[in-house]
Coordinates of C-alpha atoms (C1' of nucleotides) in Angstrom, one line a residue:
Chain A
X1 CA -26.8 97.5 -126.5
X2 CA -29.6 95.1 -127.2
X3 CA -28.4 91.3 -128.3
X4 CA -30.0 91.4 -131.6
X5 CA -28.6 88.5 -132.9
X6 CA -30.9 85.2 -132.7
X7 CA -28.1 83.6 -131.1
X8 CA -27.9 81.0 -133.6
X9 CA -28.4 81.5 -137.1
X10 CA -28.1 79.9 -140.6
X11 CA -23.8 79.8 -140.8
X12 CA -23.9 82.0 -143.9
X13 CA -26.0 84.6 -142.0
X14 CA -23.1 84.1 -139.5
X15 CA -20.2 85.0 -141.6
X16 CA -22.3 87.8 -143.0
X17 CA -22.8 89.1 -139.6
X18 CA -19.1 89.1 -138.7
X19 CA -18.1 91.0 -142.1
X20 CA -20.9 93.9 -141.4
X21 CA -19.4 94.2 -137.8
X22 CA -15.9 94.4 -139.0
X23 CA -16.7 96.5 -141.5
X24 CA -18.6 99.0 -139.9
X25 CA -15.7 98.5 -137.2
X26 CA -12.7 99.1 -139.3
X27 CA -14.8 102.5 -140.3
X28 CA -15.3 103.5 -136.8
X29 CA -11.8 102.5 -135.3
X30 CA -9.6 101.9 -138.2
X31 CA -8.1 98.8 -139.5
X32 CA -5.0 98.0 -137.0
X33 CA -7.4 98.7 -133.8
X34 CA -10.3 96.4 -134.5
X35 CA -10.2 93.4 -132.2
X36 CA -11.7 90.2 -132.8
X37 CA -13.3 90.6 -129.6
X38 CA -15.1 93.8 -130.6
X39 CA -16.2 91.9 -134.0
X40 CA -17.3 89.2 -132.1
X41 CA -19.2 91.3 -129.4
X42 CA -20.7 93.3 -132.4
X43 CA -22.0 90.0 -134.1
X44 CA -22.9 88.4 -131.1
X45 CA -20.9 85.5 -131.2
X46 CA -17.6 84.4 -129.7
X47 CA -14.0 85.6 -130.3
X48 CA -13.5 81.8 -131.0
X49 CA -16.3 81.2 -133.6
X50 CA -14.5 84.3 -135.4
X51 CA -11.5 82.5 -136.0
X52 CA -13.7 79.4 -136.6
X53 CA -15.5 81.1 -139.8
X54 CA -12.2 83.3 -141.0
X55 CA -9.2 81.6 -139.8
X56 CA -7.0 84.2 -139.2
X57 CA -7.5 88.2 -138.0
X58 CA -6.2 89.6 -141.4
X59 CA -8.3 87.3 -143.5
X60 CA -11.5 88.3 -142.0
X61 CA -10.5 92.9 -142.1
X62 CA -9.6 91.9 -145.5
X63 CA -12.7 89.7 -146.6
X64 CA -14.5 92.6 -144.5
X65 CA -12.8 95.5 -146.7
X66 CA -14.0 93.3 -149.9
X67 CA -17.6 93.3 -148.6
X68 CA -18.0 96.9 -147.4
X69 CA -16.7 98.8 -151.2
X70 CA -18.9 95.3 -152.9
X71 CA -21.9 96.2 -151.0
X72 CA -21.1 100.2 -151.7
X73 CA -20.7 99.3 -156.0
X74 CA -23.6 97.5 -155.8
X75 CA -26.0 99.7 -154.1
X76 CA -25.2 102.4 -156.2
X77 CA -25.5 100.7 -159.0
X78 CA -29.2 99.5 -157.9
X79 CA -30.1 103.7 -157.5
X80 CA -28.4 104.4 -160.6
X81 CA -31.3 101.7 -162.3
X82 CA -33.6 104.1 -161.2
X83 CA -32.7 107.1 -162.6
X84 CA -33.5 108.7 -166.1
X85 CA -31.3 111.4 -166.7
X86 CA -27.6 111.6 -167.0
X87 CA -28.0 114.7 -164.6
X88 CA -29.5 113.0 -162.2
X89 CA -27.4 110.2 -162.5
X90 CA -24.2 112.2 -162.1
X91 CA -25.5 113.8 -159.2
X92 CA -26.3 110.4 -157.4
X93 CA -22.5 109.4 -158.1
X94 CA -21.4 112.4 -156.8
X95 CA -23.5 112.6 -153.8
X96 CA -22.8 109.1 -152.7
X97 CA -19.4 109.8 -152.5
X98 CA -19.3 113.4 -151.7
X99 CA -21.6 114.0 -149.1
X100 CA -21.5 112.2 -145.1
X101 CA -23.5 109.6 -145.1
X102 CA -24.8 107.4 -147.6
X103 CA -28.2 105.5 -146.8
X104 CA -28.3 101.7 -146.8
X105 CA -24.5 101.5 -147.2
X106 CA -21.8 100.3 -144.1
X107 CA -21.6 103.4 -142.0
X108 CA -18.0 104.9 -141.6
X109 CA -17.1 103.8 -144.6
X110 CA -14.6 107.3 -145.5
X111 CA -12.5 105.7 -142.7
X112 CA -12.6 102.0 -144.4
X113 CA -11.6 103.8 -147.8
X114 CA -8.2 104.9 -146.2
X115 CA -7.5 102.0 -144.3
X116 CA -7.8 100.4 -147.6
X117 CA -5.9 102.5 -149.6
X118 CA -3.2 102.1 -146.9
X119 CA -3.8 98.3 -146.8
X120 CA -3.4 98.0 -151.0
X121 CA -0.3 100.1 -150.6
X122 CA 1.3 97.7 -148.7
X123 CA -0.9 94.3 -149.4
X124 CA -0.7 93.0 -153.3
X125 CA -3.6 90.8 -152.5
X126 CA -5.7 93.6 -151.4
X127 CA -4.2 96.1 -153.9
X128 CA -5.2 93.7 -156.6
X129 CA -9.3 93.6 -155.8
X130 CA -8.6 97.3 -155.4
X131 CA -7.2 98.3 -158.7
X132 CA -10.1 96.2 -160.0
X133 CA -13.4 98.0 -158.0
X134 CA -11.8 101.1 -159.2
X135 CA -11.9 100.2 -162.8
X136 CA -15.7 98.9 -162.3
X137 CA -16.5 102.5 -160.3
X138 CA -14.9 104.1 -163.4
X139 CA -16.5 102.0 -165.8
X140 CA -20.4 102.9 -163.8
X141 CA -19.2 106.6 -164.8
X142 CA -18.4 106.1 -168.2
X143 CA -21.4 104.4 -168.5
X144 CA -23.4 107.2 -167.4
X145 CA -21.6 109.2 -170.0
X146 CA -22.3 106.7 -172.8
X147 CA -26.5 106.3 -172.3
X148 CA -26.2 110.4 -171.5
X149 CA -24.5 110.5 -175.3
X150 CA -27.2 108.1 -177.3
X151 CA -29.6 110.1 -175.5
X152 CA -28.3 113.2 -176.7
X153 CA -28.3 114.8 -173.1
X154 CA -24.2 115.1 -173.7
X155 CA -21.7 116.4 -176.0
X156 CA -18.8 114.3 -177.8
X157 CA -16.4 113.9 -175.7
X158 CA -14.1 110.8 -174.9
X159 CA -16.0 108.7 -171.9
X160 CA -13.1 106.8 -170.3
X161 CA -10.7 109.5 -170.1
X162 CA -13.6 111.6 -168.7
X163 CA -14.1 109.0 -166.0
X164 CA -10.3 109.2 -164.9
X165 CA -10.1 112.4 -164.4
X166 CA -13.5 112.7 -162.8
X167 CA -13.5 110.5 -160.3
X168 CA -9.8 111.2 -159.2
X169 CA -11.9 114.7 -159.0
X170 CA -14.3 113.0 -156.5
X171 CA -11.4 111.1 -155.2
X172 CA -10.0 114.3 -154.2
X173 CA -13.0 116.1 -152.9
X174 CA -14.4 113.4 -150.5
X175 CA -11.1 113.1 -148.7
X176 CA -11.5 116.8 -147.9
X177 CA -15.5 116.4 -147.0
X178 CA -14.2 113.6 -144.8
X179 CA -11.6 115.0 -142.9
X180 CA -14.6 118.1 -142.3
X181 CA -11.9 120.5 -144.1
X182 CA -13.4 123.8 -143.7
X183 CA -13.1 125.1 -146.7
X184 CA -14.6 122.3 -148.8
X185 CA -17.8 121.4 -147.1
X186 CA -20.2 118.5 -149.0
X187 CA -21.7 121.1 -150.4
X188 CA -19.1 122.8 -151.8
X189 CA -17.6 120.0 -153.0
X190 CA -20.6 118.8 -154.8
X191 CA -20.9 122.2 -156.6
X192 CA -17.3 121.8 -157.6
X193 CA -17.5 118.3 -158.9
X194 CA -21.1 119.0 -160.4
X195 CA -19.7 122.4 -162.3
X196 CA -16.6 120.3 -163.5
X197 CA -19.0 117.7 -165.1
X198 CA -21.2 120.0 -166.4
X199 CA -18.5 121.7 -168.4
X200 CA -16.6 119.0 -169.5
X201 CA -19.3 117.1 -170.8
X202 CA -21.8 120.1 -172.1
X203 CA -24.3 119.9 -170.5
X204 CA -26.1 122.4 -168.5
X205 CA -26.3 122.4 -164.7
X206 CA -27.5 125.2 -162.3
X207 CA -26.1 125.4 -158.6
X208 CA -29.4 126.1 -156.5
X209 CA -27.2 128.9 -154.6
X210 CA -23.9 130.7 -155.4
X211 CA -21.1 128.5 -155.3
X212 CA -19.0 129.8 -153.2
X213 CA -21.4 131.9 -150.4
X214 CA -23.1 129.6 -148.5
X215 CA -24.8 132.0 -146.0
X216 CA -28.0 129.8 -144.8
X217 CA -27.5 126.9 -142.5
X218 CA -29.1 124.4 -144.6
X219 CA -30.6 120.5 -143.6
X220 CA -28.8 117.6 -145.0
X221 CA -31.6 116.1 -148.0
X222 CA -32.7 112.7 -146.4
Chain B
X1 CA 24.4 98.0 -141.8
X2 CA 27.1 100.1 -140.6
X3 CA 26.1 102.7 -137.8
X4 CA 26.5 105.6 -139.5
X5 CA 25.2 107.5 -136.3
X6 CA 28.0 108.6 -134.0
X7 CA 26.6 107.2 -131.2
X8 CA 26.0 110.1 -129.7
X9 CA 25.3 113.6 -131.3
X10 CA 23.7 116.7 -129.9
X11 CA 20.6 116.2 -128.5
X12 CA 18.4 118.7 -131.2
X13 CA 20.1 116.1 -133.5
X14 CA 19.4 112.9 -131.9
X15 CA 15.5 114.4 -132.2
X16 CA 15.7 114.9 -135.8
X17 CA 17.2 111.4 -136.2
X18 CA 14.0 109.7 -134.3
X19 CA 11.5 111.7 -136.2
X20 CA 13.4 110.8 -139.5
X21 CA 13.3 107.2 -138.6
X22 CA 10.1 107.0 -137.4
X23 CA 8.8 109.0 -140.7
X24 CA 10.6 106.5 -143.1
X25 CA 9.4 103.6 -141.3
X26 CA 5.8 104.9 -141.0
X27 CA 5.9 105.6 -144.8
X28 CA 7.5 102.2 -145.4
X29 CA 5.5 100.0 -142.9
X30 CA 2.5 101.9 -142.2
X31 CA 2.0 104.1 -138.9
X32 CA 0.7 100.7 -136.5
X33 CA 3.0 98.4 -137.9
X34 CA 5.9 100.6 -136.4
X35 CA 7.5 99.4 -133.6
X36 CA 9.6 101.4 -131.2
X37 CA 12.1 99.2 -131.2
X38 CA 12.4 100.0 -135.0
X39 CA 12.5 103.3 -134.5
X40 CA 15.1 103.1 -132.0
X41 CA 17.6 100.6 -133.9
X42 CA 17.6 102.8 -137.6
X43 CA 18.6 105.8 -135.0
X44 CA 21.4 104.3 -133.8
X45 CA 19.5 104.3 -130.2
X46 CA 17.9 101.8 -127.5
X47 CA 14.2 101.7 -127.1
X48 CA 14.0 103.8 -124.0
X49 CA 16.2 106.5 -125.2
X50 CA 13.1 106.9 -127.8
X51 CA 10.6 107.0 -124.6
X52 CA 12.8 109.2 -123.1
X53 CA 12.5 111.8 -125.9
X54 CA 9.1 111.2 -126.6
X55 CA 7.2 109.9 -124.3
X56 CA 5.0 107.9 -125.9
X57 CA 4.8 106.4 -129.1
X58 CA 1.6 107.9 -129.9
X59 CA 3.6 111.3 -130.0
X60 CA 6.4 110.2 -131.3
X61 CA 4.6 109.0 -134.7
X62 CA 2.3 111.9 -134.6
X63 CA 5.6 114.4 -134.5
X64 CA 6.8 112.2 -137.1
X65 CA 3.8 112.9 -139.2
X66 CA 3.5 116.3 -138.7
X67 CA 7.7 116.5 -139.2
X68 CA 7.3 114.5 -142.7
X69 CA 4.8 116.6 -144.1
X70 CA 6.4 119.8 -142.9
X71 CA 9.6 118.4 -144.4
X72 CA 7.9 118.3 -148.1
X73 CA 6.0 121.5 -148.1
X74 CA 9.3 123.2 -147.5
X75 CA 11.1 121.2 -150.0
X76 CA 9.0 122.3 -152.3
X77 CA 8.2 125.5 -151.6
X78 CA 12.3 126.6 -152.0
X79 CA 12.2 124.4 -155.5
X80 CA 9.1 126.8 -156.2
X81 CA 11.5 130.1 -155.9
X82 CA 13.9 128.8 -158.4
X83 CA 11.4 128.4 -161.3
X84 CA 10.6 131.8 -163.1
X85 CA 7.5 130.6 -165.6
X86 CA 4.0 129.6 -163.8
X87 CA 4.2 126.7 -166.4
X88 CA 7.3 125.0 -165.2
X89 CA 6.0 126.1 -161.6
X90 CA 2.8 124.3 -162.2
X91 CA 4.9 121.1 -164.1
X92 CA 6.7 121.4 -160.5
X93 CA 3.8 121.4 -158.3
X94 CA 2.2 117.9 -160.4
X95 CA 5.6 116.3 -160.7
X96 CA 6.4 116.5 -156.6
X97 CA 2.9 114.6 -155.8
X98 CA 2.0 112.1 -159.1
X99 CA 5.8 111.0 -159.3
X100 CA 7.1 108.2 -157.6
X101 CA 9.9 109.5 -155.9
X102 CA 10.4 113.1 -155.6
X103 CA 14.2 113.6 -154.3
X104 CA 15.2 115.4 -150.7
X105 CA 11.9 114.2 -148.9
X106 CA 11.2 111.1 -147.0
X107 CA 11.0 108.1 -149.0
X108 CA 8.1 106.4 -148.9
X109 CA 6.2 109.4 -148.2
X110 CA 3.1 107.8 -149.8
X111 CA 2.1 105.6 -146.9
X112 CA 2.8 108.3 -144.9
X113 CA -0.3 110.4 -146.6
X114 CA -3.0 107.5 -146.3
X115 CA -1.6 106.7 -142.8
X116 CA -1.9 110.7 -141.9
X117 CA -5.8 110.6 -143.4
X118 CA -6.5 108.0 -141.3
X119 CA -4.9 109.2 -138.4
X120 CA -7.1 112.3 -139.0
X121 CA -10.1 111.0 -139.2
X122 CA -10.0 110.2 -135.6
X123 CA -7.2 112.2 -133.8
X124 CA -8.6 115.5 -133.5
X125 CA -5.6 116.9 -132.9
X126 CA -3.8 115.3 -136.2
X127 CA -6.7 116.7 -138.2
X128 CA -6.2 120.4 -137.5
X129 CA -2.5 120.0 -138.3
X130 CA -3.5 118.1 -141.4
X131 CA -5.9 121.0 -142.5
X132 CA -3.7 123.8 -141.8
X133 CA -1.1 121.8 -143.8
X134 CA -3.9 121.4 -146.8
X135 CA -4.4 125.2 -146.9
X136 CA -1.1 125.8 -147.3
X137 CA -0.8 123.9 -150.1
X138 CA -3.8 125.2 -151.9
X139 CA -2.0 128.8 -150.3
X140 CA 1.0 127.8 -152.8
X141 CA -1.2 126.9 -155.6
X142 CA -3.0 130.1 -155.4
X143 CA -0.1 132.0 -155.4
X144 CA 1.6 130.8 -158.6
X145 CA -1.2 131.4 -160.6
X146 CA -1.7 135.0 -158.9
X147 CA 1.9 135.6 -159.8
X148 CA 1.7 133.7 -163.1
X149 CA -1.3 136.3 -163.5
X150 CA 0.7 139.7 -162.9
X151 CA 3.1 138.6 -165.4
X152 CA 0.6 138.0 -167.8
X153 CA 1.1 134.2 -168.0
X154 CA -2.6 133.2 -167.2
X155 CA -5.8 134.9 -167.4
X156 CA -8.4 136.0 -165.4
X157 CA -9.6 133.1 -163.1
X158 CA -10.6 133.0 -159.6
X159 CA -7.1 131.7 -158.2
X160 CA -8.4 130.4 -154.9
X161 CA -11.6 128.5 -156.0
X162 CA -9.1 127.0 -159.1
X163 CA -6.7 126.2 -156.0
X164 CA -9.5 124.0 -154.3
X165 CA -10.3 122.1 -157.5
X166 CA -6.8 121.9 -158.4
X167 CA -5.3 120.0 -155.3
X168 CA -7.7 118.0 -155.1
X169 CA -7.6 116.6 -158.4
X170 CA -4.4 116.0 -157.8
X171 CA -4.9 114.2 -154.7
X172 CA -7.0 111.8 -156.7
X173 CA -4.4 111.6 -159.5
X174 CA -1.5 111.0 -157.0
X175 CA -3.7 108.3 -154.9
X176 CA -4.6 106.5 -158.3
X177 CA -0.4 106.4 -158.9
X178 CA 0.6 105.8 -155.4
X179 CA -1.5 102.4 -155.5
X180 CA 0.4 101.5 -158.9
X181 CA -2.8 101.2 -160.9
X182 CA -2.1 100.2 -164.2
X183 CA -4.9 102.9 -165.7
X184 CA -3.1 105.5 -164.4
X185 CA 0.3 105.1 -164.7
X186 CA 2.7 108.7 -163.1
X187 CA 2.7 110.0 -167.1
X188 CA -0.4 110.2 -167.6
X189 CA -1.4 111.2 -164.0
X190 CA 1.1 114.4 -164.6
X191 CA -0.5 114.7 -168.6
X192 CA -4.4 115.1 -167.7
X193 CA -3.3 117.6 -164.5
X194 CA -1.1 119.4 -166.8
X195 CA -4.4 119.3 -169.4
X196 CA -7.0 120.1 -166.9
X197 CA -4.8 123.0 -165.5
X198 CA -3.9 124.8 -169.0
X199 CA -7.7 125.1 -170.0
X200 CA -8.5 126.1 -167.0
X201 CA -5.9 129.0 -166.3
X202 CA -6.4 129.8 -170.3
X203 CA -2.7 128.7 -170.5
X204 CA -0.6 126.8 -173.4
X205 CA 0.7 123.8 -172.7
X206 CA 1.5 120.8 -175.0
X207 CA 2.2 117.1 -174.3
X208 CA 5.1 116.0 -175.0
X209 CA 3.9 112.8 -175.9
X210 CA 0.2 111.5 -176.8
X211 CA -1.6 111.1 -173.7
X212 CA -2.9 108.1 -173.9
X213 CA -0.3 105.8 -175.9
X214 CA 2.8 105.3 -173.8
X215 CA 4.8 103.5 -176.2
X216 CA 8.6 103.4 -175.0
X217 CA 9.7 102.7 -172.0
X218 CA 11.4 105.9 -170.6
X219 CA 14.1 106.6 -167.5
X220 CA 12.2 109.1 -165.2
X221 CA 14.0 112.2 -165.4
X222 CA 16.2 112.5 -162.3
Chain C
dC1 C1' -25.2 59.4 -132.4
dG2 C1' -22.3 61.9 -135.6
dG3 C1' -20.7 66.1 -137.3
dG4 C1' -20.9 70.8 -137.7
dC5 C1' -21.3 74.8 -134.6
dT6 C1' -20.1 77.1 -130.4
dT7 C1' -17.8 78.3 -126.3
dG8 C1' -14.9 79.5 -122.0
dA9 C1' -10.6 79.1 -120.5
dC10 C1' -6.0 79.3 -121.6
dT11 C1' -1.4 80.6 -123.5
dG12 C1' 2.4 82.3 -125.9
dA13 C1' 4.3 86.0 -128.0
dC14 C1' 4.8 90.6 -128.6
dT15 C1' 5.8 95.2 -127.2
dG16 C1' 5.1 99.8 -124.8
dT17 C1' 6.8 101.5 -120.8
dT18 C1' 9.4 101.7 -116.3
dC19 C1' 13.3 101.6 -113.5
dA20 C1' 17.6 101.5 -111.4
dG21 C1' 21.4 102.5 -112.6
dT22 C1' 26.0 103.6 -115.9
dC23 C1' 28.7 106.6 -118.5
dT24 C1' 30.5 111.0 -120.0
dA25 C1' 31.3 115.9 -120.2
dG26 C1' 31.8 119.8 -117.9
dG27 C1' 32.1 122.6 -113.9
dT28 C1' 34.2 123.7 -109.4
dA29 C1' 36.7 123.6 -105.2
dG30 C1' 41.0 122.7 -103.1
Chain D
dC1 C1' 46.4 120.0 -112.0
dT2 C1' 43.5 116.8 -109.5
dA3 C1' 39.6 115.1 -107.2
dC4 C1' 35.1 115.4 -106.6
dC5 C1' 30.5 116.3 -108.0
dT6 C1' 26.4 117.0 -110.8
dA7 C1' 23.3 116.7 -114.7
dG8 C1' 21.8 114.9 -118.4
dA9 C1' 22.2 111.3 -122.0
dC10 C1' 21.7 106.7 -122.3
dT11 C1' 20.9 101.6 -121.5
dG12 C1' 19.7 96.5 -120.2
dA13 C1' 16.6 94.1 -118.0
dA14 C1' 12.4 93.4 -116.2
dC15 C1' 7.2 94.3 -116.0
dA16 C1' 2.6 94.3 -117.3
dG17 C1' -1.0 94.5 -120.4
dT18 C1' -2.9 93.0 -124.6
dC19 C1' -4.5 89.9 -128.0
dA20 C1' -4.5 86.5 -131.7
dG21 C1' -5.0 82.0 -131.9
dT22 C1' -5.6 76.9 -129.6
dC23 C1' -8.0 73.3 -127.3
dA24 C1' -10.9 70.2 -125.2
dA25 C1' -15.2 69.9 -124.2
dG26 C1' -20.4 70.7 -124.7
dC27 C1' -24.5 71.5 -127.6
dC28 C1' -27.9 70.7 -130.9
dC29 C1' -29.9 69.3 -135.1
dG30 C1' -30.8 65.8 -138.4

DNA sequence: CGGGCTTGACTGACTGTTCAGTCTAGGTAG
DNA sequence: CTACCTAGACTGAACAGTCAGTCAAGCCCG
């Protein structure tokens, strides 16, 4: 692997370097079996400097854990800006979360989700930014709900408790798309979650094929 | 603590003791935070009698894994046969997985699930026990609403496909109240499952309390 | 030349695993 | 019944590898 890193850069670029790495290594390895080393290696910098910027191993996988679902909120919220429709916005939230690989976004991040989870389980500090990126993801969906309402694209129906139950929904369905359960492929998955929305907040959606039957062997959309 | 192991029981015994520990411990420490050595001492055992059962840790945790989770499906499974209604067989099914502490099965088993999705995500092996596992949980779930079906209790819905949706609601649900957030507390986990499974089966099923209001503080049922 | 940045070399602690035996129960021969 | 023997359970002590974190010294920019 090529040493992309311009050996020296601004500090802040630095620290930035060494969260992406660690991010994108606690997806690939999990949490417990990042080494500073490989961070370093991966930023191109020294195991030392690493402790230099984040003084201790658990400070920077938890800054790193912060940065990876910050970046994730944030980039979906940009792509939500762009879209008109409350159909089309539903179906971003659902693909993003639903379906492998996200563009633009740390890849691996399914693995960083339950190395969080398991982290905030046992971590108050960590559980505490958790509980609170949950309430802003559920907030972007009720928000959806809301602009879909004053544009008369949905029915009346209560927006906060539709996004509880909807995105422990999508909770639930991208844990079996990431653990490649047979049975609930991304596509699936996105027909289930997409039906469920439709339904619950009256609006119409079409699956493109039968739900269930999936006989062609289809490319991902990129 | 007092040894409550006597030091030296039938072998197949000595087994089940390790794999208990280990499970406990995974569940209350997370899976790479578990030493041997902790292992050994809550069995009543020396380190190398742990190696000498299993001969590494690797195996030893993954048995554990595989050993909790078997553990709860069969708990809950016989608690199934002694509940006649698909309501109360449903209530069952929400209670064991959005409530704190279901009683017979490991404590802790929480960690254990975020620990065992991890794991799976990159230990082949652990991820075709975990989806075998999966199915035959959504197997169970079928199956009470096929029986609650014959007897007349729910109407005509495609069992399988409502099992898919089902459990993994609840996995959302039960990931949301595993992490203690204050949205959704275990009441009102069990109330929108209980909801979202009595439109969708076409069966009755009332609240006991408003759904959203939680007023008084109330002992769990034990 | 001063202070932040960067490093290689080092270390101290931890911990999985090995090993060389000890102990006990049970079997067997005399 | 006794003495011996064996096998398997079990252990304490050491070993070896790993890794987070330290340090003293250089580097480079302003």
């Amino acid at each position: 692997m090529p040493a992309e890193t311009p050996a020296s850069a601004p500090p802040d670029l630095r620290r930035e370097q060494m969260l992406r790495a660690a991010a994108e290594l606690i997806g690939e390895r999990g949490f417990s079996e990042t080494r500073i080393a490989d961070v370093a290696r991966r930023a191109g910098a020294s195991p030392a400097l690493v402790i230099y910027y984040f003084s201790t191993k658990d400070q920077l996988l938890t800054e790193a854990l912060r940065f990876s679902e910050e970046a994730f909120y944030r980039t979906v919220a940009a792509k939500l800006e762009t879209l008109r429709s409350a159909r089309e916005q539903l179906e971003l939230l659902v693909r993003t979360t639903c379906v492998p690989q996200g563009e633009g976004e740390i890849p691996g991040a399914w693995g960083l989700w339950f190395d969080l989870w398991a982290q905030a389980l046992r971590h108050p500090e960590i559980a505490k930014d958790r509980i609170e990126l949950d309430q802003r993801w559920r907030d972007t969906i009720a928000r959806v709900v809301r602009d879909g309402q004053q544009r008369g694209e949905i029915g009346d129906v209560d927006a906060d408790a539709f996004a509880i139950t909807f995105s422990a929904l999508i909770d639930g369905l991208s844990i079996q798309v990431a653990l490649r359960d047979p049975v609930v492929d991304p596509e699936r998955a996105f027909a289930i979650a997409m039906a469920f929305a439709a339904r619950e907040l009256d609006v119409t959606w079409r699956p493109r094929r039968a739900p269930t039957a999936a006989p062609s062997g289809r490319s991902r959309r990129r």
